[in-house]
Coordinates of C-alpha atoms in Angstrom, one line a residue:
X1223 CA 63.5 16.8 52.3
X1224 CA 61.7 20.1 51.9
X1225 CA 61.5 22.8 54.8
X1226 CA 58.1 23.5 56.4
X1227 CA 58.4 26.8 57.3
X1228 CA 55.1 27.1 56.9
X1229 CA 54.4 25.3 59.5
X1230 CA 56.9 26.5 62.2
X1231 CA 56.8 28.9 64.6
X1232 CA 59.4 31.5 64.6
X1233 CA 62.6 31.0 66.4
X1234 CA 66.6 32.9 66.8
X1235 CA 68.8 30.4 68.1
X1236 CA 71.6 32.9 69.4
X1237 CA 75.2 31.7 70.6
X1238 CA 77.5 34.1 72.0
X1239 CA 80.6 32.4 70.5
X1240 CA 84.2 33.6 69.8
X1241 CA 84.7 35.0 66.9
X1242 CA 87.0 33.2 64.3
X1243 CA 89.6 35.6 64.2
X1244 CA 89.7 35.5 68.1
X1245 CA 89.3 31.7 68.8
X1246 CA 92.4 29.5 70.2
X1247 CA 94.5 27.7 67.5
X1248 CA 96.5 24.5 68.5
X1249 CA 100.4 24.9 67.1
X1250 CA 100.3 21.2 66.9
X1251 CA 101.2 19.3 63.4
X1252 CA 98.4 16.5 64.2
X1253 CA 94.6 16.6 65.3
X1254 CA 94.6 15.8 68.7
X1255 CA 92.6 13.0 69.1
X1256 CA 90.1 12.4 71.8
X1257 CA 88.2 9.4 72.8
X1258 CA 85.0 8.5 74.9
X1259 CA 85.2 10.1 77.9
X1260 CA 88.3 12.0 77.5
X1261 CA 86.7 15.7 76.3
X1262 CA 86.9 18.4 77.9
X1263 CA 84.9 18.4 81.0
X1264 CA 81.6 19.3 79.9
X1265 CA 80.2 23.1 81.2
X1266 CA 77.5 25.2 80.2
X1267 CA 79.5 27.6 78.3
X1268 CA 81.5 27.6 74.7
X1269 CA 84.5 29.3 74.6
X1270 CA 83.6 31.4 77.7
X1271 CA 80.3 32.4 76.4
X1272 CA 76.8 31.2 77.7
X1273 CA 75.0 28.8 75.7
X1274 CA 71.1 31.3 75.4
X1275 CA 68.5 30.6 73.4
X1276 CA 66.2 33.3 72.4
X1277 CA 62.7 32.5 71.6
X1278 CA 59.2 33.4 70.7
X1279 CA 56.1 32.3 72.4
X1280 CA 54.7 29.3 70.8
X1281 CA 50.8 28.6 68.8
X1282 CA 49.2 26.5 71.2
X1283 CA 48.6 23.5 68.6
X1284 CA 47.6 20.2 70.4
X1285 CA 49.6 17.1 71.0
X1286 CA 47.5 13.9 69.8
X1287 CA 49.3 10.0 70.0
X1288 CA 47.8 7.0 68.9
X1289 CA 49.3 4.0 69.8
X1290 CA 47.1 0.5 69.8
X1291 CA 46.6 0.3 66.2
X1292 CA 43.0 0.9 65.7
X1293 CA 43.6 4.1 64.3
X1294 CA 41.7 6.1 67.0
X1295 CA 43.2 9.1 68.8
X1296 CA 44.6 7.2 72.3
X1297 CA 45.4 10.9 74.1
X1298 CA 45.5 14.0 73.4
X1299 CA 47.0 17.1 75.3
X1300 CA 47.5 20.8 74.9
X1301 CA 51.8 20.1 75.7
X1302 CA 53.3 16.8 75.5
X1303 CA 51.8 14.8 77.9
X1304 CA 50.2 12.4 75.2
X1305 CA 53.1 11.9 73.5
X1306 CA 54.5 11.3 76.7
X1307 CA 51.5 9.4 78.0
X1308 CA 51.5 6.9 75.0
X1309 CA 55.5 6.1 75.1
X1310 CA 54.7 4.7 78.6
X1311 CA 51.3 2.4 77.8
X1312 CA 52.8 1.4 74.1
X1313 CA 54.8 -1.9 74.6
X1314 CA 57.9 -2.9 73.0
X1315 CA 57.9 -3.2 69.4
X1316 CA 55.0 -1.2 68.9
X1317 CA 54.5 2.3 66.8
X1318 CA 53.8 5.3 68.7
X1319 CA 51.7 7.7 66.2
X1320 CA 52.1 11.9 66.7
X1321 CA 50.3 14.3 65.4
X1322 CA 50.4 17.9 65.9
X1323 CA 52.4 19.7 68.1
X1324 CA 53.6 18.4 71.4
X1325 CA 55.9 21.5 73.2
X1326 CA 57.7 21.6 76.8
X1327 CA 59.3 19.1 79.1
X1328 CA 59.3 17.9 82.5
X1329 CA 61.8 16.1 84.2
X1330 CA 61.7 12.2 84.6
X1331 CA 64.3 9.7 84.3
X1332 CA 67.0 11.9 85.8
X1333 CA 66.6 14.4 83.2
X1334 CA 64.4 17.3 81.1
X1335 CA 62.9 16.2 78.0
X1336 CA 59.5 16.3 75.9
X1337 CA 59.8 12.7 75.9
X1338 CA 61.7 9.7 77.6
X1339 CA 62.0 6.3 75.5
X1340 CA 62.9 3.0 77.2
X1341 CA 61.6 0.8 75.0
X1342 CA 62.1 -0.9 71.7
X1343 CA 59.6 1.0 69.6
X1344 CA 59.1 3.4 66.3
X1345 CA 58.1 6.8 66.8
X1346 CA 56.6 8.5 63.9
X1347 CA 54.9 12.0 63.2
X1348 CA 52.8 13.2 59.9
X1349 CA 49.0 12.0 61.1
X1350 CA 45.7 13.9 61.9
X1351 CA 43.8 13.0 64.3
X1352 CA 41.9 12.2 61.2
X1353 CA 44.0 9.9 59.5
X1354 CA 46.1 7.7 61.5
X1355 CA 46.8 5.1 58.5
X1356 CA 49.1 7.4 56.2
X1357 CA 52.0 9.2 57.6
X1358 CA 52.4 12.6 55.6
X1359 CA 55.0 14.7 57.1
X1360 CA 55.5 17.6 54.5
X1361 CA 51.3 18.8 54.4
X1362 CA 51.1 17.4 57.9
X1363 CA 54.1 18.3 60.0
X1364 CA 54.5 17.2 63.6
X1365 CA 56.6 19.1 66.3
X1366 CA 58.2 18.1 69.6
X1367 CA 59.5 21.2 70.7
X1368 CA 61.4 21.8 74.0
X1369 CA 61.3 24.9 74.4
X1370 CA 64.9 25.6 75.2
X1371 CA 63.8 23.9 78.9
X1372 CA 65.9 20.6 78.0
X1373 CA 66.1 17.6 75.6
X1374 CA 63.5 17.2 73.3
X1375 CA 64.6 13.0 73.8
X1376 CA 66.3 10.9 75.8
X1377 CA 66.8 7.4 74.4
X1378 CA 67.8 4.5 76.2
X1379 CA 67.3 1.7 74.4
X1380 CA 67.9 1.0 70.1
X1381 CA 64.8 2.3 68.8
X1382 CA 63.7 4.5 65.3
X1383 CA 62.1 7.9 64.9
X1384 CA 60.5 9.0 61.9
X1385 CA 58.6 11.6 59.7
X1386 CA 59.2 14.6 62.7
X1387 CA 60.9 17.8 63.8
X1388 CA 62.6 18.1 66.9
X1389 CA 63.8 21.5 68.0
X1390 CA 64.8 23.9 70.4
X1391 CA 66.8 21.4 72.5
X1392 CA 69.1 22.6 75.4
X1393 CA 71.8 19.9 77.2
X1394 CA 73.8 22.9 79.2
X1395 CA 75.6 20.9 81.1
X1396 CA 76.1 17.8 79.2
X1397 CA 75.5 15.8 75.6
X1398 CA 72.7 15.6 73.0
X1399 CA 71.0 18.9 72.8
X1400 CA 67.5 18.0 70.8
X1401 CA 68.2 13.7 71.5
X1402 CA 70.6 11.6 73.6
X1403 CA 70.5 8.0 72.5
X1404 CA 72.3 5.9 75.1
X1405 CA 72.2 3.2 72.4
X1406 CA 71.7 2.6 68.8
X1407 CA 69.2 5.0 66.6
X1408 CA 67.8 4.8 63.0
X1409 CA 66.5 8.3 62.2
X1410 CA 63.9 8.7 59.0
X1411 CA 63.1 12.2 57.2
X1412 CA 63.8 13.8 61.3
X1413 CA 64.4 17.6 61.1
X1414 CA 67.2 18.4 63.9
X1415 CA 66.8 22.2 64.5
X1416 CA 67.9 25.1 66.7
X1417 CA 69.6 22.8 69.6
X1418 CA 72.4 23.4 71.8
X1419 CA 74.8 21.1 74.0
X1420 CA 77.3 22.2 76.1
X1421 CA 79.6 19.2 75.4
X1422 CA 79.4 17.1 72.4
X1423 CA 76.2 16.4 69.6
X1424 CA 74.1 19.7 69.8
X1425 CA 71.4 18.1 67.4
X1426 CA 72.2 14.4 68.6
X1427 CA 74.1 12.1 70.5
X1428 CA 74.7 8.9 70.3
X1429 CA 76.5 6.2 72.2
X1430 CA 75.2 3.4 69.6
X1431 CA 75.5 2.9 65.7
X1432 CA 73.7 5.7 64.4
X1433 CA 71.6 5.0 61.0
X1434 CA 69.9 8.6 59.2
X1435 CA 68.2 8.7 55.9
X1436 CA 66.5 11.9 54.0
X1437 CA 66.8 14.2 57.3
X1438 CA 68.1 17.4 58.1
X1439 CA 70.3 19.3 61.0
X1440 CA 70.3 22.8 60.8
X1441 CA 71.5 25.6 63.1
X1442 CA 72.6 23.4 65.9
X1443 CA 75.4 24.4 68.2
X1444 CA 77.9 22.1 70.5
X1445 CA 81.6 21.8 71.5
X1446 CA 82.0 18.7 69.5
X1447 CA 79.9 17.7 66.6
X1448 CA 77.6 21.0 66.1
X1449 CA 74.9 18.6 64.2
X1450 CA 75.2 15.2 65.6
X1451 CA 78.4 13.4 67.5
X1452 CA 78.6 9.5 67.1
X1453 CA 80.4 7.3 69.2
X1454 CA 79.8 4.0 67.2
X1455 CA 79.1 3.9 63.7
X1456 CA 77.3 6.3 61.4
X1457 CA 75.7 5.3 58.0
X1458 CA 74.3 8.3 56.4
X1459 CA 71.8 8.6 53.4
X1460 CA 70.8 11.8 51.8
X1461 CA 70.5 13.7 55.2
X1462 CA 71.9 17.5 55.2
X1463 CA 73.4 19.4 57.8
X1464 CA 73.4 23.4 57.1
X1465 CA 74.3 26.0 59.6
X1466 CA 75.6 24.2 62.0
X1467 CA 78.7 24.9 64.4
X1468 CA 81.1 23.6 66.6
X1469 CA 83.6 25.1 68.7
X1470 CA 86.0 22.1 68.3
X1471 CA 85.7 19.2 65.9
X1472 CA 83.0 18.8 63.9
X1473 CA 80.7 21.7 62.5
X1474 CA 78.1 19.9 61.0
X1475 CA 79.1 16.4 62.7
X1476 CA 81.7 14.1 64.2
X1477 CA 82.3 10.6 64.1
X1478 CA 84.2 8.3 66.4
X1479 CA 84.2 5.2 64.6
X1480 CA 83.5 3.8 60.8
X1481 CA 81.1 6.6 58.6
X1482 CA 79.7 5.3 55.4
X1483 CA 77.5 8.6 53.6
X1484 CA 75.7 8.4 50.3
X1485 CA 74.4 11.5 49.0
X1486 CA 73.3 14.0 51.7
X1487 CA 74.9 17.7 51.7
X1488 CA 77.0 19.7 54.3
X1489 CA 76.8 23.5 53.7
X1490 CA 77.9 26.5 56.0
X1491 CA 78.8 24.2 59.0
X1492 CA 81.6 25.7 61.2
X1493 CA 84.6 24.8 63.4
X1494 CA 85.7 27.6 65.6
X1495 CA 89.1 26.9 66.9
X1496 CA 89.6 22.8 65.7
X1497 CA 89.4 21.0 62.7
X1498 CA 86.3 19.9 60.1
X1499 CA 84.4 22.5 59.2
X1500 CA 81.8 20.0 57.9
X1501 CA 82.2 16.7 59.0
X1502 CA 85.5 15.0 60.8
X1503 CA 85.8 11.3 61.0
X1504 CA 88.3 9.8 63.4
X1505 CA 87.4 6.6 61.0
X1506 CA 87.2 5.5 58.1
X1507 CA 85.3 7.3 56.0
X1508 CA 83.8 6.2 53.0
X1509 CA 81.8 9.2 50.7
X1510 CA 79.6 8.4 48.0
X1511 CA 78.1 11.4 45.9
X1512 CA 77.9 13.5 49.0
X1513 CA 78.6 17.5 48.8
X1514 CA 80.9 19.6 51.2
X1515 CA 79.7 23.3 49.8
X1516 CA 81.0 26.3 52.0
X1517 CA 82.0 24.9 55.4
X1518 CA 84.9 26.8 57.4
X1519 CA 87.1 25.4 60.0
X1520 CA 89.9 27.7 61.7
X1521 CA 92.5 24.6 61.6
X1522 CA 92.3 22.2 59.1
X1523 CA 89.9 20.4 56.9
X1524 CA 87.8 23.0 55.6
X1525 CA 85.3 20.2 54.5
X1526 CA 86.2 17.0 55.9
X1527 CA 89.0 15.8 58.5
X1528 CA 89.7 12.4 58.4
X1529 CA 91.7 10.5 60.7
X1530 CA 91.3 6.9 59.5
X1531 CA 91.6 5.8 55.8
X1532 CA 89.4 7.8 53.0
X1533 CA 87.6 6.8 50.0
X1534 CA 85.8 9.6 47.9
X1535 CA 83.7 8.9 45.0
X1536 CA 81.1 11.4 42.8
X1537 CA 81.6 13.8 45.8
X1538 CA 81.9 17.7 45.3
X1539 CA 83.9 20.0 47.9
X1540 CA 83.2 23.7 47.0
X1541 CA 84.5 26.5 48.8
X1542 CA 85.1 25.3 51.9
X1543 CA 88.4 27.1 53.6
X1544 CA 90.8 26.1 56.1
X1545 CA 91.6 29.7 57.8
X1546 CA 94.7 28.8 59.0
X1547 CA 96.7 25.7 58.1
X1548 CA 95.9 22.6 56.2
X1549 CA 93.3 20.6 53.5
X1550 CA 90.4 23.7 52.2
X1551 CA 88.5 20.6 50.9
X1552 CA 89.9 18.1 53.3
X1553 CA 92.6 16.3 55.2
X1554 CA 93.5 12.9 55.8
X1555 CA 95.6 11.4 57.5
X1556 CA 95.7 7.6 56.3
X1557 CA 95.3 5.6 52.9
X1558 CA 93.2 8.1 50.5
X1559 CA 91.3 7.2 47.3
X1560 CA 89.0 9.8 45.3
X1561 CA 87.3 8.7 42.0
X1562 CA 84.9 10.9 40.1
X1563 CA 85.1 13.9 42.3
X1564 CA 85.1 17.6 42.0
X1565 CA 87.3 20.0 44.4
X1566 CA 86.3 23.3 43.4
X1567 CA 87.1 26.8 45.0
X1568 CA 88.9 25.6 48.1
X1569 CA 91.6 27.3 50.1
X1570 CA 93.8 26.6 52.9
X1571 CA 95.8 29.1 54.6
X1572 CA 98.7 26.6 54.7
X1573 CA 98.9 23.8 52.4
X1574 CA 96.7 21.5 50.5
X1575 CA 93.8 24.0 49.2
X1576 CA 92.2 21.1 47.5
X1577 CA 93.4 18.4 49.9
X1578 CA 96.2 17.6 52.2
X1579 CA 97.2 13.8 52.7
X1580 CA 100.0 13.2 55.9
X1581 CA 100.4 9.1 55.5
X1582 CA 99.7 6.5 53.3
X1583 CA 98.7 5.6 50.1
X1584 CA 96.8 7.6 47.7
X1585 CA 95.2 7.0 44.1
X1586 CA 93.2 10.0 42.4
X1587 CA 91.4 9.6 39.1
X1588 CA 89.0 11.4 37.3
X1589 CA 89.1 14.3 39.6
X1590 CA 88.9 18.0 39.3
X1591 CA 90.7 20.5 40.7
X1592 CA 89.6 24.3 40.1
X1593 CA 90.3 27.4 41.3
X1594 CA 91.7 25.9 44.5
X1595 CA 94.2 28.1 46.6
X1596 CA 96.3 27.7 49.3
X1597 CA 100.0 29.0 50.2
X1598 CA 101.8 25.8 49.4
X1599 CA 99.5 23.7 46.8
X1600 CA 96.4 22.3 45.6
X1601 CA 97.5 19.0 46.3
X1602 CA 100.1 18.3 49.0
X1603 CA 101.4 14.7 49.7
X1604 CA 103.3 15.2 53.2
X1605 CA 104.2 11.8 54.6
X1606 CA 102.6 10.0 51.8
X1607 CA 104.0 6.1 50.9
X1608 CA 102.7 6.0 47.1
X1609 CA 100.2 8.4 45.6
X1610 CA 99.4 7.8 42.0
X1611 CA 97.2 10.5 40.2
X1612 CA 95.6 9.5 36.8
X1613 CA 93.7 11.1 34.5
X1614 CA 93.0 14.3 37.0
X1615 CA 92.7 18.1 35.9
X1616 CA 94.5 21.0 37.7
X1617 CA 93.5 24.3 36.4
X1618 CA 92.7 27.7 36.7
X1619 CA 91.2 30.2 34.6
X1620 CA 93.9 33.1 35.5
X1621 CA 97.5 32.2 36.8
X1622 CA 97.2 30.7 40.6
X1623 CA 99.7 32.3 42.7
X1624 CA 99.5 28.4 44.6
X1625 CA 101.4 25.5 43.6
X1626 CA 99.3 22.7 41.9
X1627 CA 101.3 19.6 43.6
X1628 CA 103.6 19.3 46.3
X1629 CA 105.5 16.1 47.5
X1630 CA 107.7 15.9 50.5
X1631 CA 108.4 12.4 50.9
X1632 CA 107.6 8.7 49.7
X1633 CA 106.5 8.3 45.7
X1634 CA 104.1 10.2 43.2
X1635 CA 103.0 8.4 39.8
X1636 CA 101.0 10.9 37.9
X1637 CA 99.9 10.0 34.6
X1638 CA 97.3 11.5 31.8
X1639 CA 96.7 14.6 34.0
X1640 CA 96.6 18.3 32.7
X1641 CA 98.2 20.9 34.9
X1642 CA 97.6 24.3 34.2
X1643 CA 98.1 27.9 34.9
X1644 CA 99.7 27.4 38.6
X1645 CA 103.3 29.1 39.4
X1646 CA 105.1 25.7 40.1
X1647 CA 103.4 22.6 38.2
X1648 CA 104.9 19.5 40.3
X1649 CA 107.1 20.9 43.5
X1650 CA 109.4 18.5 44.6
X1651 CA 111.3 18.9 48.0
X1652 CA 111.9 15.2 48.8
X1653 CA 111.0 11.9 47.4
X1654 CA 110.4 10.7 44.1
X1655 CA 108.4 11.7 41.3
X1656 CA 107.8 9.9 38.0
X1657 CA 105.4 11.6 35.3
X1658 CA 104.5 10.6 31.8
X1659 CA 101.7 11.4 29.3
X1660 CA 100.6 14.9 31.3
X1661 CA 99.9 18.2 29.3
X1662 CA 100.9 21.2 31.0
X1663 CA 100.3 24.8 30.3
X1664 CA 100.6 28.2 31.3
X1665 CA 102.2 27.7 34.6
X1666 CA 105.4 29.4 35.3
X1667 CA 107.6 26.8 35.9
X1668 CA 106.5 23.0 35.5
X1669 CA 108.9 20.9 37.5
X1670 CA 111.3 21.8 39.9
X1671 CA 114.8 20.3 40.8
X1672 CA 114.4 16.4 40.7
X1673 CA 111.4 15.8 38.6
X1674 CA 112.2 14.1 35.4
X1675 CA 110.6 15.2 32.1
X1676 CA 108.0 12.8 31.2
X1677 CA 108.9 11.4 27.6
X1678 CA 105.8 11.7 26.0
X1679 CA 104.7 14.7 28.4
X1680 CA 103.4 17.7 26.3
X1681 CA 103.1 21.6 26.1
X1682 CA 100.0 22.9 24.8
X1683 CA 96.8 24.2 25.1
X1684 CA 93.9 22.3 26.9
X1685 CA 91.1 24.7 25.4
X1686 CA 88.0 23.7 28.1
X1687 CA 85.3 25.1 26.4
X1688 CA 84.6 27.7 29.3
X1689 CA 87.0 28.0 32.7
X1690 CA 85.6 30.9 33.8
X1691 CA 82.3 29.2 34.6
X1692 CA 84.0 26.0 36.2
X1693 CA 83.4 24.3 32.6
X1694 CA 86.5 22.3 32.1
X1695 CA 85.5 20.2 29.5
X1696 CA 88.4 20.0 26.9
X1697 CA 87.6 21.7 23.3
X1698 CA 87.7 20.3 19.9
X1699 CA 91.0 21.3 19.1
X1700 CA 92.6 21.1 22.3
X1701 CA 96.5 19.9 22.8
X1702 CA 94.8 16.8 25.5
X1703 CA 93.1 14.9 22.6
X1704 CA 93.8 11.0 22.0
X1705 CA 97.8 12.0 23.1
X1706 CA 97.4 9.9 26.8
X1707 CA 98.4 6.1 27.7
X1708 CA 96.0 3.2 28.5
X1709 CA 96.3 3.4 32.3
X1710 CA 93.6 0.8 32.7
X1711 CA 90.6 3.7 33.5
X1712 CA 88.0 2.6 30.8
X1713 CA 85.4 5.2 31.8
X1714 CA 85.9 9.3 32.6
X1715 CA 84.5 11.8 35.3
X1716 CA 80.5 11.6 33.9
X1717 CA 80.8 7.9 33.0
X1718 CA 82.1 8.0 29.5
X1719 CA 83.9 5.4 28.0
X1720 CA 87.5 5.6 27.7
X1721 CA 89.0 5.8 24.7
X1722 CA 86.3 7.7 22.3
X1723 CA 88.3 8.7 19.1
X1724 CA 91.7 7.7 18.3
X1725 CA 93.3 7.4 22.0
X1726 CA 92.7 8.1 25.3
X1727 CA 92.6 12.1 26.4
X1728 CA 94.1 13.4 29.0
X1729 CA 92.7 14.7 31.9
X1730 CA 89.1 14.1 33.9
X1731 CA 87.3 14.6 30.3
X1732 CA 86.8 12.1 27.4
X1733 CA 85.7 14.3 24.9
X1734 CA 82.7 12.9 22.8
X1735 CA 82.8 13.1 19.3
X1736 CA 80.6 15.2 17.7
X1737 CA 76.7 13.5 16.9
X1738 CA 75.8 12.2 13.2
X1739 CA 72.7 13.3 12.3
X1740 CA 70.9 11.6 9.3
X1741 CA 68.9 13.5 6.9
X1742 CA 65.0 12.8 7.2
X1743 CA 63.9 11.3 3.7
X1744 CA 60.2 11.8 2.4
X1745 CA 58.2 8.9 1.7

C-alpha cells in the first residue's frame, strides 16, 4: 500500500526510551512467558521515561459520514463529530462512509477516542462528499486523527475498518494506543501511525481474532507489541510494520495465540530489553513469503521469536541482529520447518546468527544461509530431537570467524548441502550427527570430534557465480554439480525441477542447463 504523504500533516512522534546499550537484559535461558492479564502493571511510562508526543497544529479539513445508503452526505463537521454522529444513528450491519478528515476526541464510553463502535458494522474511508459509490483511498485519503488526546477507536463489538489512517493515538495508562478492540477485528488497507500505549499494542489491541490485509503500522511505540498485540488469533496478508518499537516483546507485533502471515514485510522494528525484534509469536507460527529486513531485539530473535512450533516457507530474514544472545534471524523454541527461504546478513551476539532452535524437530531444505554471524554458529540445534537439513547452502564470501552448525543434543541428518568458508563446518559437542553427499570448502576445519566422514561427501569448489553480491547460484564448472543423492526434493529454492542434467546438485540451487537456441532459416 503506497504512503500518502501528500496528504498528511506533519507529525514527530518522540519516545524518551532507554537506549539499547542501557536497557535491562534478563540472564534467563528461556523467554519468560506472560499471559493475559499477567504484564506488568500498566503505567504511563516506558522504561522510566514518559510516553510525549510532539505535534504540529493540524489543516482544518472537514469530517463528512454517510451512512443510509443513498449516497448523500448524512453529517458533516469541522472535528469528528460526524463520524461520531453517524456510528451512533447507523444500525448494525450497516456501512458507515468517511471522508475527509475527522481530528480530536472526546470522552464517552469510559474512555477518549475520535470514535466509539458498539455495533456490528464496516467503517470505511476513501469518499468525497462527491462520490459516495467508489471508495478511493490512495487520491482520496481519509484521516481520524487523535491528536495525541486518546484512542483514535474503541471497539467493542467484532466489526471491520477499511480504506483509512488512524494516527496519533495515546493509551497512557492502558492498551491499544490508535484502536482497542475488545473483540474480533478485520482490518482492510488501514494505515496505523504514530501511536503510543503504555502497556501492550501501541498501534492495536485486540482481545479477539485479529484478521489484516494490504495495511501498514509504522512508528508506533508500546511495552508489548510496538505495532499491534493480539490476544486470540492473527491472520495477516501483505500488511507491513516499519519503525515500530517495543520495550519488551514484540517490536513490530506480538501474538498470543496461532499467527498465520502471507506476504507482508517487518523492517526496522525494535525490542529494547526482550526478545523479537520484529514479530514474536507465543504460537504457532506459520510464514509464507513474508520478509523480516533489519529488525533488532537486545535478547533474542533478531527477527522472529517463536514460542510454539514454526513453519517458514519463501520467507527472507535480512540483517536483523540479536545484540546480545540468541537467533539474529529467529528463535524457536518448538518443532521448526523452513522451505525455500533466505537468511541473509544475520547476527546474534551468542549463538544461532541465522537461527537458533531449543526443542523439537526440525527439517530445512532449500534454504540459504549468507553472510550470517554469530559467536557460536549460523545454525545451532540446542535441545533439538531430530533436525534433518537437505539441500541447504552455508556460505560466505570471505572466511566467517562463526561456526556454520552446531549440535548439542538429540540427531542432525544433513544431506546435499554445501558448507563453506566458516572456521568449524559441523561442531559437534553432544549428540549424533550423520552426513552424506555434502560439498565443503574453504572452512578451516570441517567436522569436529564425533562427526563421521560422509562416504560420498566431497572437497571442492562451489563456484556461485557472484558471493559478494549475495548471488549464490552455483557456476558451470562448480565441484556441486549432478554429485548429490535423490533425497525425495524434486523442485529447488526458485521452483526448478530437481534433477536437471545428469544428477541432482547439491545445495539450494539446481543449475539450469544452458538454452538451445535454433538458427532462424530464410524462407
Amino acid at each position: 500500500m503506497l504512503h500518502r504523504f501528500a496528504f498528511r500533516n506533519v507529525i514527530a512522534l518522540s519516545l524518551a526510551l532507554a537506549s539499547l546499550a542501557a536497557s535491562p537484559v534478563r540472564a534467563e535461558h528461556a523467554p519468560q512467558i506472560f499471559r493475559p492479564g499477567e504484564f506488568p502493571a500498566a503505567t504511563a511510562q516506558i522504561a522510566g521515561a514518559p510516553l510525549m508526543l510532539t505535534l504540529t497544529g493540524p489543516v482544518a479539513e472537514a469530517c463528512m459520514a454517510e451512512y443510509t445508503g443513498d449516497n448523500v452526505t448524512d453529517f458533516t463537521s469541522a472535528d469528528a463529530q460526524a463520524l461520531r454522529d453517524a456510528l451512533e444513528a447507523a444500525m448494525p450491519g450497516e456501512t458507515v462512509k468517511l471522508a475527509g478528515t475527522c481530528a480530536g476526541v472526546i470522552t464517552q464510553g469510559g474512555g477518549s477516542q475520535v470514535g466509539l463502535i458498539t455495533k456490528t458494522i464496516t467503517l470505511q474511508g476513501g469518499y468525497t462528499p462527491t462520490n459516495w459509490t467508489n471508495s478511493y483511498p490512495i487520491t482520496q485519503p481519509t484521516t481520524l486523527d487523535a491528536l495525541g488526546g486518546g484512542r483514535v477507536l474503541s471497539v467493542s463489538v467484532a466489526a471491520t475498518i477499511a480504506n483509512l489512517i488512524a494516527r496519533n493515538g495515546m493509551a497512557s495508562s492502558g492498551d491499544g494506543g490508535a484502536i482497542y478492540a475488545s473483540d474480533g477485528l478485520t482490518l482492510s488497507a488501514v494505515e496505523v501511525l504514530s501511536s503510543a500505549a503504555a502497556s501492550s499494542g501501541g498501534g492495536l489491541f485486540a482481545n479477539g481474532a485479529v484478521v489484516l490485509s494490504e495495511g501498514v503500522f509504522e512508528g508506533n511505540t508500546a511495552f508489548h507489541g510496538g505495532g499491534l498485540f493480539t490476544n486470540q488469533t492473527l491472520a495477516l496478508t501483505g500488511t507491513r510494520f516499519v519503525g515500530n518499537t517495543a520495550q519488551g516483546y514484540g517490536g513490530g507485533g506480538f501474538a498470543h495465540r496461532a499467527a498465520t502471515l502471507n506476504g507482508g514485510e517487518f523492517r526496522s522494528n525494535r525490542s529494547l530489553s526482550l526478545n523479537g525484534g520484529g514479530l514474536a509469536v507465543y504460537a504457532t507460527l506459520a510464514l509464507s513469503g513474508t520478509r523480516f529486513i533489519d529488525n533488532v531485539a537486545l535478547y533474542s530473535g533478531g527477527g522472529v521469536t517463536a514460542v510454539g512450533p514454526m513453519t517458514v516457507t519463501g520467507a527472507e530474514f535480512a540483517g536483523n541482529r540479536a545484540l546480545t544472545y540468541y537467533g539474529g534471524g529467529l528463535t524457536v523454541a518448538q518443532d521448526l520447518s523452513v522451505m525455500n527461504s533466505r537468511f541473509v546478513s544475520n547476527t546474534a551476539r551468542g549463538l544461532g546468527g541465522g537461527l537458533w532452535q531449543s526443542a523439537g524437530i526440525g527439517r530445512i531444505v532449500n534454504a540459504l544461509f549468507d553472510r550470517n554471524a554469530s559467536e557460536g554458529a549460523v545454525l545451532y540445534f540446542d535441545q533439538t530431537r531430530l533436525v534433518s537439513v537437505i539441500h541447504t547452502t552455508i556460505a560466505s564470501p570471505t572466511l566467517a570467524s562463526s561456526n556454520a552448525i552446531a549440535v548439542v543434543t538429540g540427531t542432525l541428518n544433513l544431506s546435499n548441502t554445501i558448507i563453506a568458508s566458516h572456521t568449524i563446518g559441523i561442531s559437534r559437542t553432544g549428540g549424533t550427527v550423520n552426513e552424506d553427499f555434502n560439498l565443503f570448502f574453504g572452512n578451516l576445519t570441517d567436522r569436529t570430534a564425533g562427526v563421521p566422514i560422509g562416504p560420498n561427501s566431497v572437497h571442492g569448489n562451489p563456484l556461485f557465480v557472484d558471493p559478494w553480491v549475495g548471488n549464490d547460484h552455483i557456476g558451470p564448472a562448480s565441484a556441486a554439480l549432478d554429485v548429490g543423492a535423490d533425497a525425495g526434493v524434486t523442485t529447488d529454492y526458485e521452483g526448478n525441477p530437481r534433477p536437471l542434467g545428469g544428477g541432482f546438485d547439491i545445495g539450494h540451487d539446481e543449475r539450469l542447463p544452458p538454452r538451445a537456441y535454433l538458427p532462424l532459416l530464410a524462407r
